Each structure stands twice: as structure tokens, then as C-alpha cells.
Coordinates of C-alpha atoms in Angstrom, one line a residue:
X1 CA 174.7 150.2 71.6
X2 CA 177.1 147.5 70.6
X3 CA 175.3 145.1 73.1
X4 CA 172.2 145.9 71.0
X5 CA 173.6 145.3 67.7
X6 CA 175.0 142.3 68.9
X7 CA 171.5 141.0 70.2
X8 CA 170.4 141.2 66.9
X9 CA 172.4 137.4 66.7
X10 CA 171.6 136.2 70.1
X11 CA 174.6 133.9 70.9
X12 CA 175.4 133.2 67.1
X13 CA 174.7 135.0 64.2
X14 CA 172.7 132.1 62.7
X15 CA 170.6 131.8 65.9
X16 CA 167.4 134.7 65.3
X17 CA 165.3 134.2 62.6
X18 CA 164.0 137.5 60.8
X19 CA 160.8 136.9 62.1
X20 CA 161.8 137.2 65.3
X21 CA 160.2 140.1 67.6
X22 CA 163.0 140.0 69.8
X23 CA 165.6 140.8 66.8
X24 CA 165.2 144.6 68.4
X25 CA 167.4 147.5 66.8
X26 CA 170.1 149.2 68.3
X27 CA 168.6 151.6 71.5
X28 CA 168.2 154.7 69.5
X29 CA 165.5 153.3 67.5
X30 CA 161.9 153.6 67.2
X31 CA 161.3 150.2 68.0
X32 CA 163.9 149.8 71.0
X33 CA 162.1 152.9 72.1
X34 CA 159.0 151.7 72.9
X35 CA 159.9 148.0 73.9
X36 CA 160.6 147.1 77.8
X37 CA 158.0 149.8 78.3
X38 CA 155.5 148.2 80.0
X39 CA 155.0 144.5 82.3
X40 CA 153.1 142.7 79.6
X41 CA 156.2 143.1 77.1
X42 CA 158.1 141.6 79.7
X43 CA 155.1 138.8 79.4
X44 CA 155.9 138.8 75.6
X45 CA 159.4 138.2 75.9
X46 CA 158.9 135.7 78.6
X47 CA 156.7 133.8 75.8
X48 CA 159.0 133.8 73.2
X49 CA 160.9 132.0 75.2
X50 CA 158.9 129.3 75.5
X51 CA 158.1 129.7 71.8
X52 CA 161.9 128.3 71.0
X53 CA 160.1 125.3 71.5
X54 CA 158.4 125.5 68.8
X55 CA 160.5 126.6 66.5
X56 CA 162.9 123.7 67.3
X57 CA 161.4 120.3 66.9
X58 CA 163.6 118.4 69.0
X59 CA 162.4 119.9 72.2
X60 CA 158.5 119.7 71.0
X61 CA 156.8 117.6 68.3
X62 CA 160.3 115.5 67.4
X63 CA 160.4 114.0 70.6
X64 CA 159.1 110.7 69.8
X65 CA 162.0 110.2 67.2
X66 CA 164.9 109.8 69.6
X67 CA 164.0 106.1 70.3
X68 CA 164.3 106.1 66.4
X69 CA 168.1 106.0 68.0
X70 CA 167.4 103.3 70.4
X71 CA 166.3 99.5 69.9
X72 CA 162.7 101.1 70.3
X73 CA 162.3 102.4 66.7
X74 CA 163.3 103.5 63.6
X75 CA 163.4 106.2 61.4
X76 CA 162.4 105.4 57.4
X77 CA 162.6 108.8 56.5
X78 CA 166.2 111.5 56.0
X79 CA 164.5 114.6 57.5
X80 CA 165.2 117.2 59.5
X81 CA 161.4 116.7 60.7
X82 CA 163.0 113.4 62.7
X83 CA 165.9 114.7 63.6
X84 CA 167.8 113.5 61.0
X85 CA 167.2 110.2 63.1
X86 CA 167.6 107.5 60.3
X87 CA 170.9 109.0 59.5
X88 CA 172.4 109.3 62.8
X89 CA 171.4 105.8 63.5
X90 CA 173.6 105.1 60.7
X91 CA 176.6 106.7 61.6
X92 CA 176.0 110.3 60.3
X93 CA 177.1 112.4 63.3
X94 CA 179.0 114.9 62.1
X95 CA 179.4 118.4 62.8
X96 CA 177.8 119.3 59.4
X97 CA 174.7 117.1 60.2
X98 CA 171.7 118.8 60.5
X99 CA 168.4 118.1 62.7
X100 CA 169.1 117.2 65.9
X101 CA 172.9 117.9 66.0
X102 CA 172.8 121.5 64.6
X103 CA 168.9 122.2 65.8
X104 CA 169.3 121.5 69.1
X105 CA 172.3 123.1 69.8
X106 CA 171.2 126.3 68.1
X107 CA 168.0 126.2 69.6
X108 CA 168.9 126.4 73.2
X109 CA 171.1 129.4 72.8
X110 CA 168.1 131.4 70.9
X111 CA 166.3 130.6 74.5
X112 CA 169.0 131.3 76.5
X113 CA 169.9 134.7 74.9
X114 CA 166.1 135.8 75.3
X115 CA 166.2 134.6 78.9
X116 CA 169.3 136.9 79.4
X117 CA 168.0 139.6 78.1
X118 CA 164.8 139.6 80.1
X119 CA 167.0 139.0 83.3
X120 CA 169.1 142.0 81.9
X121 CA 166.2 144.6 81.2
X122 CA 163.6 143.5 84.0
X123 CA 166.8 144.5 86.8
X124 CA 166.8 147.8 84.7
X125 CA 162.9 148.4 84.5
X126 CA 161.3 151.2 87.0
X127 CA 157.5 150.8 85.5
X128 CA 155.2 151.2 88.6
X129 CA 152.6 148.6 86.7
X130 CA 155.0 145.7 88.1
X131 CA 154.8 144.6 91.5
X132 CA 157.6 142.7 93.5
X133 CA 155.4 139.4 93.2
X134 CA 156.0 140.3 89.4
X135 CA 159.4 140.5 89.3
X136 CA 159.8 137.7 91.2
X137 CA 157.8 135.4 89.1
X138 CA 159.0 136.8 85.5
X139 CA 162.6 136.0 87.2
X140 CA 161.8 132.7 88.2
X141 CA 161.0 131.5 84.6
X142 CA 163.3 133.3 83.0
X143 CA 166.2 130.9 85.3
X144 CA 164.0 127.7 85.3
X145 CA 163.7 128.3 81.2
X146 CA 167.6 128.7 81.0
X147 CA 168.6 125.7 82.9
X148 CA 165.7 123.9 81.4
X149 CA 167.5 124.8 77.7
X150 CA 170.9 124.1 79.4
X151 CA 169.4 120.9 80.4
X152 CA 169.0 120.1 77.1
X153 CA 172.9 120.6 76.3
X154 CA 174.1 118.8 78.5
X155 CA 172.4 115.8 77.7
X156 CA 173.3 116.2 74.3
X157 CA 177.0 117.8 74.1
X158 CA 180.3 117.4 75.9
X159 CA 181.4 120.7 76.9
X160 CA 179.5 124.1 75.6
X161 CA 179.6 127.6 76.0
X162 CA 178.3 129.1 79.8
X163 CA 176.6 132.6 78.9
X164 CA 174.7 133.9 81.9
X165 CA 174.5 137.6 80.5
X166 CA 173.9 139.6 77.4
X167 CA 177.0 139.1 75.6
X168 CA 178.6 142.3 73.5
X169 CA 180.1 142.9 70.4
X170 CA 183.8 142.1 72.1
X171 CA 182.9 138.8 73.8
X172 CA 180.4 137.4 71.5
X173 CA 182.3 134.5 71.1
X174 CA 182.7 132.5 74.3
X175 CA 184.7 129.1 74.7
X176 CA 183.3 126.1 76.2
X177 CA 182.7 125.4 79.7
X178 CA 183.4 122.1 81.3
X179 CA 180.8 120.2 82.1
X180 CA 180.6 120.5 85.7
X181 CA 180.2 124.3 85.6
X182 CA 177.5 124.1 83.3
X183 CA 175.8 121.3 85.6
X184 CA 176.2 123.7 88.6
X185 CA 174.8 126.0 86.7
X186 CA 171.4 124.4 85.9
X187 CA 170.8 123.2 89.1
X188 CA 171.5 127.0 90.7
X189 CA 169.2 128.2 87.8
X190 CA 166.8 125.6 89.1
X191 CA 166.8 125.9 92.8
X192 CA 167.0 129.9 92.6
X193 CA 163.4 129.8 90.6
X194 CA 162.0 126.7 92.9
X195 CA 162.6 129.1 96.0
X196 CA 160.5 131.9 94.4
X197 CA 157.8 129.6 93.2
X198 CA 154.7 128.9 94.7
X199 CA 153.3 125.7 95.4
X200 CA 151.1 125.6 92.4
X201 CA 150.6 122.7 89.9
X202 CA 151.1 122.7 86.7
X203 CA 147.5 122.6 85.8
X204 CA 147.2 125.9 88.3
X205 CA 149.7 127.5 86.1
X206 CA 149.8 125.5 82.4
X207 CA 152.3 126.4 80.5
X208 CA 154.8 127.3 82.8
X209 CA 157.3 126.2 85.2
X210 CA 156.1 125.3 88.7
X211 CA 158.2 124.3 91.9
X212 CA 157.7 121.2 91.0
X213 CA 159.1 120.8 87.5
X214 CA 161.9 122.2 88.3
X215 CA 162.7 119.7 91.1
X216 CA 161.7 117.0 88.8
X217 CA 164.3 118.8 85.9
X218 CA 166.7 118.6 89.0
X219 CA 166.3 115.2 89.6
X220 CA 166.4 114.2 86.1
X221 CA 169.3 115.9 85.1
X222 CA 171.5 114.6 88.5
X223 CA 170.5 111.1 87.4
X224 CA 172.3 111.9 84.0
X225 CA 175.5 113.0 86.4
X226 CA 174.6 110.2 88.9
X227 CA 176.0 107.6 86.2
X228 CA 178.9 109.7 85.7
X229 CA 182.4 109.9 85.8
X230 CA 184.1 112.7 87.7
X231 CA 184.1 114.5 84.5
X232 CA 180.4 114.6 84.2
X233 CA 181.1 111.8 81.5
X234 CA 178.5 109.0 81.1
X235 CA 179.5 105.2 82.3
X236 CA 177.7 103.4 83.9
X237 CA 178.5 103.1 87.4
X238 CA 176.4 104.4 89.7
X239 CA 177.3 107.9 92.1
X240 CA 176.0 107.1 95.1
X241 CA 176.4 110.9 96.2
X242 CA 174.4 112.6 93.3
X243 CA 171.4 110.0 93.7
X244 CA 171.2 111.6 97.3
X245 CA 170.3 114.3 95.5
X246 CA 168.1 112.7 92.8
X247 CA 165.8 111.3 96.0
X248 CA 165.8 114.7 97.8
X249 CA 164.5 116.2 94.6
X250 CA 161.8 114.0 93.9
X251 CA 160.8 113.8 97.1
X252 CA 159.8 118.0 96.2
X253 CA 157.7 117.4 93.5
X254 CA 154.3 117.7 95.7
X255 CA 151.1 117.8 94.2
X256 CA 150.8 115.2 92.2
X257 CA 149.8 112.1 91.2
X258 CA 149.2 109.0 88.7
X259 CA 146.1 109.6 86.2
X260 CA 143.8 106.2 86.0
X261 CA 143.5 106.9 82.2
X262 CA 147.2 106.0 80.6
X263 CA 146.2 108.4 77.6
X264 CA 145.1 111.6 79.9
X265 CA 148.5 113.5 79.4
X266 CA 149.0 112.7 75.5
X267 CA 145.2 113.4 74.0
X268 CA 144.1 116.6 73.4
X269 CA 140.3 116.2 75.5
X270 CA 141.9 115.4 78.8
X271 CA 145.3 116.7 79.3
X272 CA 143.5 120.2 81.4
X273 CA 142.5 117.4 83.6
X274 CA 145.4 115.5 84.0
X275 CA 146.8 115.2 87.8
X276 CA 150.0 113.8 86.4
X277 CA 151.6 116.2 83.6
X278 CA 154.4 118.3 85.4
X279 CA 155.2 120.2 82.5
X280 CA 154.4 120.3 78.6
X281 CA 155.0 122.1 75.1
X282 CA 151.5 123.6 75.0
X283 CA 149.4 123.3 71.9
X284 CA 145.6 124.1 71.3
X285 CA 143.7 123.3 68.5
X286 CA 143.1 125.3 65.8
X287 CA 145.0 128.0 66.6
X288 CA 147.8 126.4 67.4
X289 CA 148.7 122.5 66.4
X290 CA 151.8 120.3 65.8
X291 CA 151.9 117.2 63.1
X292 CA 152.4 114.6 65.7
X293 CA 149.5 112.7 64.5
X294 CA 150.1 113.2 61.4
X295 CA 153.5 112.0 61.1
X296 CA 153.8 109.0 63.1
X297 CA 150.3 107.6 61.8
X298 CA 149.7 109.1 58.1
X299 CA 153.5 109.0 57.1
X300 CA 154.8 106.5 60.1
X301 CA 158.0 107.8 60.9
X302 CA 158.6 105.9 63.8
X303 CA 159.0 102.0 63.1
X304 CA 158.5 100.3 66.4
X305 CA 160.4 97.5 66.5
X306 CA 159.9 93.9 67.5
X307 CA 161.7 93.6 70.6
X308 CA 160.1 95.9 72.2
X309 CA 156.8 94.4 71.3
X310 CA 158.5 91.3 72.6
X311 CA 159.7 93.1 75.9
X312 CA 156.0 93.8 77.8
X313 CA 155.2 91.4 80.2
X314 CA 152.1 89.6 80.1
X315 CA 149.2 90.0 82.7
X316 CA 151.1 88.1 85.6
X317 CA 153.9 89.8 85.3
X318 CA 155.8 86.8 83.7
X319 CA 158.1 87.8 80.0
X320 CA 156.0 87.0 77.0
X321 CA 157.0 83.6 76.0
X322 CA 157.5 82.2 79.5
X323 CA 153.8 82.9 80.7
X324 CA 151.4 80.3 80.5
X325 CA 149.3 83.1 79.5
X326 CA 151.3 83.8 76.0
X327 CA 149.2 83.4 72.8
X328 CA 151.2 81.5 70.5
X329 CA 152.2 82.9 66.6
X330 CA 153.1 82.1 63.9
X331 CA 156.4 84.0 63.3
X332 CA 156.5 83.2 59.6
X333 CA 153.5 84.3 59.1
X334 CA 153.7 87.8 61.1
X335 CA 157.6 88.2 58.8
X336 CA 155.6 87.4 55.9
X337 CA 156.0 89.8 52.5
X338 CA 153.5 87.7 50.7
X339 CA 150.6 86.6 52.5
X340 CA 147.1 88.1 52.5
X341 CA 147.6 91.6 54.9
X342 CA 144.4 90.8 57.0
X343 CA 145.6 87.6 57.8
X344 CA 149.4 89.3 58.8
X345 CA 147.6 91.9 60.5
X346 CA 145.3 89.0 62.4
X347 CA 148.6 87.3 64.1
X348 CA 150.2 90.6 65.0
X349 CA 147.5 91.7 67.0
X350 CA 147.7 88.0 68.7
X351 CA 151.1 89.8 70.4
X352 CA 148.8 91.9 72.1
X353 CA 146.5 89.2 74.3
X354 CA 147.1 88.8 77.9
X355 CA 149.5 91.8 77.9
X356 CA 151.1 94.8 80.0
X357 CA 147.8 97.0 79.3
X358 CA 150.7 99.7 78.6
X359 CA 151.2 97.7 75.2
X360 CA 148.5 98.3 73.6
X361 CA 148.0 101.7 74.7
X362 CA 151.8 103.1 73.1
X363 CA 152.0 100.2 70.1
X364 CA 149.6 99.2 67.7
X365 CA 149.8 96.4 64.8
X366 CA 150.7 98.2 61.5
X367 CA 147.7 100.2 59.9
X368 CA 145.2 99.2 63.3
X369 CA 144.1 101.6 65.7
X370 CA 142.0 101.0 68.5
X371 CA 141.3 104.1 70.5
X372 CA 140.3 104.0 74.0
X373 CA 138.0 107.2 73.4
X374 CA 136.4 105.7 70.5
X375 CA 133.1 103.9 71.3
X376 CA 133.1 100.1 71.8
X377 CA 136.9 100.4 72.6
X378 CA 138.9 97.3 71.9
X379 CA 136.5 96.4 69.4
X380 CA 136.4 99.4 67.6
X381 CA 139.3 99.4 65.0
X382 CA 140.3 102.4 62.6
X383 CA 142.4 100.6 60.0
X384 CA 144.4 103.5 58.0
X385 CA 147.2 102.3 55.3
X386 CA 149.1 105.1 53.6
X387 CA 152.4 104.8 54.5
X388 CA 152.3 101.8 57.2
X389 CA 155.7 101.1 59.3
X390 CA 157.6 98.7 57.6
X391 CA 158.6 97.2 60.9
X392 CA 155.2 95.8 61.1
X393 CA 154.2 98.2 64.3
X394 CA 153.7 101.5 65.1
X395 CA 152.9 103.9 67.8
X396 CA 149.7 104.8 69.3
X397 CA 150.4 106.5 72.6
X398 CA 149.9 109.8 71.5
X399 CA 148.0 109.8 68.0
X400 CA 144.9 111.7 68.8
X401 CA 141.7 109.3 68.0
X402 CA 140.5 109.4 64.4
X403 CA 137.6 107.2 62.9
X404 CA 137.0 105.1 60.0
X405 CA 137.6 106.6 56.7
X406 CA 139.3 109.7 58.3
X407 CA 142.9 110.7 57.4
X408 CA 145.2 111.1 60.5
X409 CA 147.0 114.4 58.2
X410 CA 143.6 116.0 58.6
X411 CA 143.5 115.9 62.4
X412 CA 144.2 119.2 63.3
X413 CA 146.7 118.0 66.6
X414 CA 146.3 120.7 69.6
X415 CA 147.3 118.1 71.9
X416 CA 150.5 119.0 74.1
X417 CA 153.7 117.3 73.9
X418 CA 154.1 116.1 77.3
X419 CA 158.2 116.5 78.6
X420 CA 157.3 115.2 82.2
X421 CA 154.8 113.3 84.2
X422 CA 154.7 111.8 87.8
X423 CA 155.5 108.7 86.7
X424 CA 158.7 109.6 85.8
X425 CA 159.2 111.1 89.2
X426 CA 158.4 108.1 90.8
X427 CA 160.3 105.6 88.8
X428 CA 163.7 107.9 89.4
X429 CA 162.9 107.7 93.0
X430 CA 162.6 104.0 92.9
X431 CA 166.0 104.0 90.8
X432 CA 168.3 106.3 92.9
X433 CA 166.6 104.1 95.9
X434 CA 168.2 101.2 94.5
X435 CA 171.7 102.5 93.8
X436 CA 171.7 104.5 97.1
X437 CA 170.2 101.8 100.0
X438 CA 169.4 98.6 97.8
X439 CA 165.7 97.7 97.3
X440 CA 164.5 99.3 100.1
X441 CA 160.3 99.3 100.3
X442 CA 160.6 103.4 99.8
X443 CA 162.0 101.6 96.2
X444 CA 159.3 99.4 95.9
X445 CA 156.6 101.7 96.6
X446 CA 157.3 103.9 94.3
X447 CA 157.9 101.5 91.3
X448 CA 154.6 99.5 92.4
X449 CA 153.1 102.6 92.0
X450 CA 153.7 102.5 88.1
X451 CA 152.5 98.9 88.1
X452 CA 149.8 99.0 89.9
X453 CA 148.4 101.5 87.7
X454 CA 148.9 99.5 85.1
X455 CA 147.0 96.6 86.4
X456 CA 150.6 94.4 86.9
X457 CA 151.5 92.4 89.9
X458 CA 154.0 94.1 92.4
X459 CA 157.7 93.1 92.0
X460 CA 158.4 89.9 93.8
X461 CA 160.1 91.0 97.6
X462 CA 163.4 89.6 97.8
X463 CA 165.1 90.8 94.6
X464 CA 168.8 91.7 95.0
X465 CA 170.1 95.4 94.1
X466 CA 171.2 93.7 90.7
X467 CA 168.0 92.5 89.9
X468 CA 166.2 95.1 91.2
X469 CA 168.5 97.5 88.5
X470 CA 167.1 95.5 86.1
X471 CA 163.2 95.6 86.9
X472 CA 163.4 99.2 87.0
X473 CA 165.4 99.5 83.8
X474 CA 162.3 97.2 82.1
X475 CA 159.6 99.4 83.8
X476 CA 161.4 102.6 82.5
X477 CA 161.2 100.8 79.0
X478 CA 157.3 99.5 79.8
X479 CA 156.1 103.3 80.7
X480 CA 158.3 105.8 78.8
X481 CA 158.2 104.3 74.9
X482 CA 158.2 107.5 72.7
X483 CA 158.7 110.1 75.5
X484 CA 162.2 110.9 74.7
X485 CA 163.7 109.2 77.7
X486 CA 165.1 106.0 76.1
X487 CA 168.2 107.5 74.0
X488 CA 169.8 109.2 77.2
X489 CA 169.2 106.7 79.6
X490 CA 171.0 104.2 77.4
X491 CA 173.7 107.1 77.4
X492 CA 173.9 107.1 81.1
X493 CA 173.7 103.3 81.4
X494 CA 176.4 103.3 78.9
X495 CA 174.2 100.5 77.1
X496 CA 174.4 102.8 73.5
X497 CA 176.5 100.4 72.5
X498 CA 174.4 97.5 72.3
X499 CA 171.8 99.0 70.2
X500 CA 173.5 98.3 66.5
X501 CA 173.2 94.3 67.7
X502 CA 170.0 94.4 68.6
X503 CA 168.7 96.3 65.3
X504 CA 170.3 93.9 63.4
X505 CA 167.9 91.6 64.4
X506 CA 164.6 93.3 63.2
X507 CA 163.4 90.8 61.1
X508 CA 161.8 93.2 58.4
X509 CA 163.4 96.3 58.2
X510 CA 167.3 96.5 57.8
X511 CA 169.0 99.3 59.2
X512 CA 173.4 99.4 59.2
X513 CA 173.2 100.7 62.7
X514 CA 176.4 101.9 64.0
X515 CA 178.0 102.5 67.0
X516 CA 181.2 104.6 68.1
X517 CA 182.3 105.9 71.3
X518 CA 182.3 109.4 70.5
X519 CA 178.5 109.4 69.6
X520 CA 177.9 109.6 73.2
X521 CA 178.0 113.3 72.9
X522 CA 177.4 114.9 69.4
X523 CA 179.8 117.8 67.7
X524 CA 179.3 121.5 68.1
X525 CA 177.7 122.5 64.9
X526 CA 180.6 123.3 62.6
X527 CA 179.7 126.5 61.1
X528 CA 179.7 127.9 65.0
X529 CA 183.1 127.1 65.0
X530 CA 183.9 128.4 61.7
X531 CA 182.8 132.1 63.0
X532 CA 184.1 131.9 66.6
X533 CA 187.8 132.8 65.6
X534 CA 189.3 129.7 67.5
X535 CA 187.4 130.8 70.6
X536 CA 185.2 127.8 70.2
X537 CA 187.1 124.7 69.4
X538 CA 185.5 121.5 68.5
X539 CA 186.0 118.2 71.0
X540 CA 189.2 116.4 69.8
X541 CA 187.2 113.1 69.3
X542 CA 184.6 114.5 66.6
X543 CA 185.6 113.6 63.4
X544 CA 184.7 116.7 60.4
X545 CA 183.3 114.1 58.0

């Protein structure tokens, strides 16, 4: 019984909600009595663990707001909503901060509790209405959903607890694991439930873990190590060893391919026909919706900045500013906090000629939207001004299309919030290519993939593993803005630290960015270690206020 009771807290006490139909009663109850009865509440459970999702922001509708930590954007707003984003940015990374520090972290162990206890009662269950394929498959997501939520920690926090079982009322608070064993971990989770998948897609099965996502999670997460240190600790310097692994891992994700239409995983009417979404948060309108559109185009919450405006290349491949083909501004003009708006708004959208067709399809000048499913597309703008970015851009890439007169807060958003695509395969491919062999033409290939679908010239033959790093760095930046990817790749680059220069730059919106060494990892949410007794100690780094 005391495993039971215990459940009733997941990991943590503070970690189940009272609305959670997993929060069972001790075994002698009614409702215990009649749960695990059946396959399809083994179907129920397996969804509320993908419902954590949800629940938790960062792993779902938030995921745009960790560039708001990176010289892509920032955050005007101090809410949990973002992350706490604009307040991190700022220095605030504290064990007692809230959002993404706290919310994360207790996030993931809801998930990985529920996943233990499925694993737990499915080994116990005798129904006869499950067959072997059953098992097999309920297994399979239950260990790619825990090392999917692991994945999550590790990117996020130094060291953590490593809880494979239901825990009971006498080990309920576990120390933390290095970060090695919580690696291996993950990547047995991952393989054990790529061995028992089928070969299906994603858009076979949507909504749930295929062979090929967790390869891609695989590779994603090794990358993470593959700058490493020994110690699993971010720095820089490429392990020649783990991007072995990164390659063999991508090379598993079969199956897929590039979509023609740059907006077919992020809006609503075509992701069910996307070939390149690997996996997703899934959403469906009206039943089931998520304010993305809402907060990044009514309330803009994300600020893109200017550099990376500046960054896209233009249509020849050349930077912006060294092309012949770059459309000269007026700078004062575009900075300017008293001229007429239209005529601001006018030489903004002058950035946008002759450019990286990826520009215009993730950024758009402040309070202008030109949607590609909108009749008469580029000459079809929505101009919508309630609470425009203050950075004089915004995002577009996956505001769902609204029209003329139409508030973005009314959109009801059922699109999914895509976690990974084939393009992100294939740009980790090129990059572990690099680091392992130099710029080998299996390197090439796979980054001229990206390009090419992008209408850009290949990468000039020739370039030298340096420069090669570098390209592949800018075309992460050209095809990810918004996705989430940003923040921990300048983690693993151990670039983090360059971001408070660059912000200081922004030329209309000031933000005391700040930069320490131990934000590289964020705390353990302090009132965890309040309740674990001392079993749970706090990194030695983290400062308590």
C-alpha cells in the first residue's frame, strides 16, 4: 500500500495536480479497484503521459520563448507563460524562480512517474484483451516517453535524480545521478523502444513515438554530449567518438523527407500532410488549442531582434550588406520613435527584398503579416497593432493565418507544436560529418539539402572544417528560429556567453542581459530540496538568491 500512497505525489509531493486521474487511492479502494482492469486504461495512462505536455508549457506552446534567451529574441513580458524568459535573460536563475527552472524540472518527473507506473502494472496485468503486439507497443512508449522527458533534464540540469521504478514511501527521496548515468539511461530507454517499433512514420502513427523519433532524440541528445567534457559538461570542443554515434542515428531515421511548403509542419491545414514532422505536441482545433498565435502576434512576446534579421543571407547566398543584391535603408529611419509608422514600417519590410526565402517565412516587420495561405500572397498584408514588438520585428513562422480586421486572440490555434522535423536530422548529420571526417560530400549533401529547399545556392566546395563549422552553425540559425533549438546549442557551443554583448546592441529595446557560468545548467527547484531531507543536495555553484 505504501507504494500507492506514495504515488499519490509521483516523484515529489508538489508534482500531481488534483485533477489528475492518475492521483489513484491506496489498492483497497474503489477506484484502484477497477483501474488497470482493462487494455484501453493502459491506453489512458499512456495518454496522460503525453498530456504532461500540456500541462507544462515549456515542452509545448512555450517553445518559441527560449530564443527569448538567445540573441534571437526577447521577452517583454515577467510570466510564467514565457518561461519566466525576460527574467532569466536578466540574471534571475535562481532556485526559487519559477517558469522554466521549476516547470520543467517538475514536469518531467510527473511524466516519468506515470511512465513507471505503466511499466510497473502492464508487467503485472493478465487481461486476455492484450495481445503480445500490445504489450510491446504500450512498452515501447512508455521507455521512448521517459527518455524523451529525461532528455529534457539533461539539457537543462547538471545532475538529477535517476528513478526507473515506482518509488515507495521509504525511498521517495532519491539523490542525484551523474550525468553520464542519466545519459546512458536515455539512450537505453531509446534504443530498447526503437527495437520494438515498427517502421512507421509519424503521420502513420501521429501522436506518438516512431522508430524514427527516437533515433532522431538519440542523435540530438549525443550531439548535446558530443560537445562535452568527460563529465557530460558543455564546452565546446568537439567528441569525435559520440558524433560517430550522432551519424549512425540519423542515418535511422528512414522515411522521411523535406516538405516544399516551409509552413507545412507549423499551420494547422497541412501538418496531416507533412512528410517532414518526426514528432509533435498534438493539438486540434476546437477541442483542443494552444495560444501560440495569440501570444506571439496579439500580445508579441517574442521580440525578434535585429541581428538576426541582419543574419539571412540574400538570394545568392552572399551576407546582407555585402551582396550586390542588398536593398539599401535608412537605419535612422527604421530606429526611429517619431516618424510616421507606415513610413517605419515601409523601410523595415525593405530588409526583406532579395532575401533567404526562410526570412520572411519565420520574421515579419512589426504589426505586418503576409501569409503564404492567404490569397495574393506577398501582396496580401494583415496589419494587426495591439501590442507590436518593441524590437521592431516579430515572428511569423508559426502564427496560423488571420485576415484583415481579425484579432490573432480569436484564432482558435489547433495547430501542433512541432519538436522535430527532417531538417533537423539532416543538418546534425551534416554537423557531426564535419567534426568526425571534415567536409566530406556526405556533409554537403545533407546541408544542401536544407538550402536547396530553400531556393539558396549550395555551399561553395573547398571550405575548410573551420569554415565549414561555421556555415552549418548559420544554417542551424537560418532554419530553426523559434523551434527551441537556439538556447542549447549555444550551450553546447559554449557560445552563451556572448549573448549579453550582442543584446546590448539592439538598437530599440534595452535589456541588462547577463551572463554567468553557472547558468549553463539551472538549480534544482528549491522547495524539492527543502523536502528531500538532505537526500537531494543542490549543485555547489547555484547561488539561493
Amino acid at each position: 500500500m505504501k507504494k500507492y500512497i506514495l504515488y499519490l505525489a509521483c516523484l515529489f509531493p508538489t508534482l500531481i495536480s488534483c485533477d489528475d486521474f492518475l492521483q489513484k487511492d491506496p489498492p483497497s479502494s474503489p477506484s484502484e479497484s477497477i483501474f488497470w482492469q482493462k487494455k484501453s486504461d493502459f491506453e489512458s495512462a499512456l495518454n496522460s503521459c503525453y498530456s504532461v505536455a500540456y500541462d507544462v508549457n515549456g515542452f509545448s506552446e512555450a517553445l518559441p520563448s527560449y530564443d527569448n534567451l538567445t540573441d534571437n529574441s526577447l521577452c517583454q513580458f515577467d510570466e510564467d507563460t514565457y518561461g519566466q524568459t525576460k527574467r532569466m535573460m536578466m540574471g534571475d536563475i535562481y532556485p526559487t524562480t519559477s517558469g522554466f527552472v521549476s516547470g520543467n524540472f517538475n514536469g518531467a518527473y510527473k511524466a516519468i512517474a506515470r511512465c513507471n507506473l505503466i511499466l510497473e502494472k502492464l508487467n503485472e496485468y493478465q487481461g486476455g484483451d492484450m495481445t503480445d503486439a500490445d504489450r510491446i507497443y504500450i512498452v515501447a512508449q512508455a521507455k521512448a516517453l521517459r527518455a524523451y522527458y529525461y532528455h529534457w533534464l539533461f539539457l537543462c540540469y547538471k545532475e538529477v535524480p535517476l528513478v526507473t521504478e515506482v518509488l515507495t514511501l521509504e525511498n521517495q527521496y532519491q539523490p542525484k545521478a551523474s550525468r553520464m548515468e542519466i545519459y546512458n539511461q536515455i539512450m537505453k530507454d531509446f534504443k530498447e523502444a526503437a527495437d520494438a517499433l515498427d517502421e512507421r512514420t509519424y503521420m502513420d502513427t501521429p501522436g506518438r513515438f516512431t522508430k524514427g523519433a527516437c533515433f532522431a532524440y538519440m542523435a540530438k541528445t549525443a550531439m548535446f554530449l558530443g560537445w562535452s567534457d568527460a563529465n557530460g559538461i558543455p564546452n565546446g570542443v568537439a567528441n569525435t567518438e559520440e558524433m560517430k554515434n550522432v551519424i549512425q542515428y540519423c542515418e535511422q531515421v528512414q522515411g522521411y523527407s523535406l516538405d516544399e511548403d516551409l509552413r507545412a509542419a507549423f499551420v494547422e491545414s497541412k501538418q496531416m500532410s507533412s512528410k517532414e514532422t518526426i514528432f509533435s505536441v498534438r493539438y486540434k482545433s476546437p477541442d483542443l488549442t494552444n495560444g501560440l498565435t495569440m501570444n506571439y502576434a496579439q500580445w508579441s512576446s517574442l521580440q525578434v531582434q535585429r541581428n538576426l534579421v541582419d543574419a539571412f543571407e540574400c538570394t545568392d547566398g552572399l551576407p546582407w550588406g555585402e551582396s550586390p543584391l542588398t536593398v539599401p535603408v535608412d537605419e535612422n529611419l527604421i530606429n526611429s520613435t517619431t516618424a510616421d509608422q507606415s513610413a517605419i514600417t515601409a523601410e523595415r519590410e525593405k530588409l526583406f527584398e532579395n532575401r533567404d526565402k526562410r526570412l520572411r517565412y519565420a520574421i515579419t516587420a512589426a504589426t505586418v503579416y503576409r501569409f503564404p495561405e492567404n490569397p495574393n500572397y506577398p501582396d496580401n498584408a494583415v496589419y494587426h497593432a495591439s501590442e507590436p514588438s518593441k524590437t521592431g520585428f516579430g515572428p511569423i513562422r508559426f502564427v496560423q493565418p488571420f485576415s484583415e480586421g481579425q484579432s490573432p486572440q480569436e484564432i482558435q490555434c489547433g495547430a501542433d507544436v512541432c519538436l522535430m522535423r527532417y531538417a533537423h536530422v539532416l543538418l546534425m548529420l551534416a554537423e557531426a560529418e564535419n567534426e568526425l571526417n571534415g567536409p566530406t560530400q556526405k556533409a554537403y549533401d545533407a546541408i544542401n539539402q536544407v538550402r536547396k529547399r530553400a531556393e539558396q545556392p549550395e555551399l561553395p566546395q573547398g571550405l575548410t572544417k573551420e569554415q565549414f563549422r561555421e556555415r552549418i552553425r548559420k544554417e542551424w540559425r537560418y532554419e530553426t528560429p523559434f523551434e527551441g533549438w537556439r538556447y542549447f546549442q549555444l550551450k553546447q557551443w559554449n557560445l552563451l556567453k556572448n549573448v549579453p554583448e550582442i543584446v546590448a546592441k539592439e538598437p530599440l529595446y534595452t535589456v541588462a542581459a547577463k551572463y554567468e557560468d553557472r547558468f549553463i545548467f539551472w538549480p534544482l527547484p528549491q522547495a524539492e530540496i527543502d523536502k528531500a531531507n538532505g537526500v537531494l543536495v543542490q549543485d555547489s555553484c547555484i547561488q539561493l538568491t
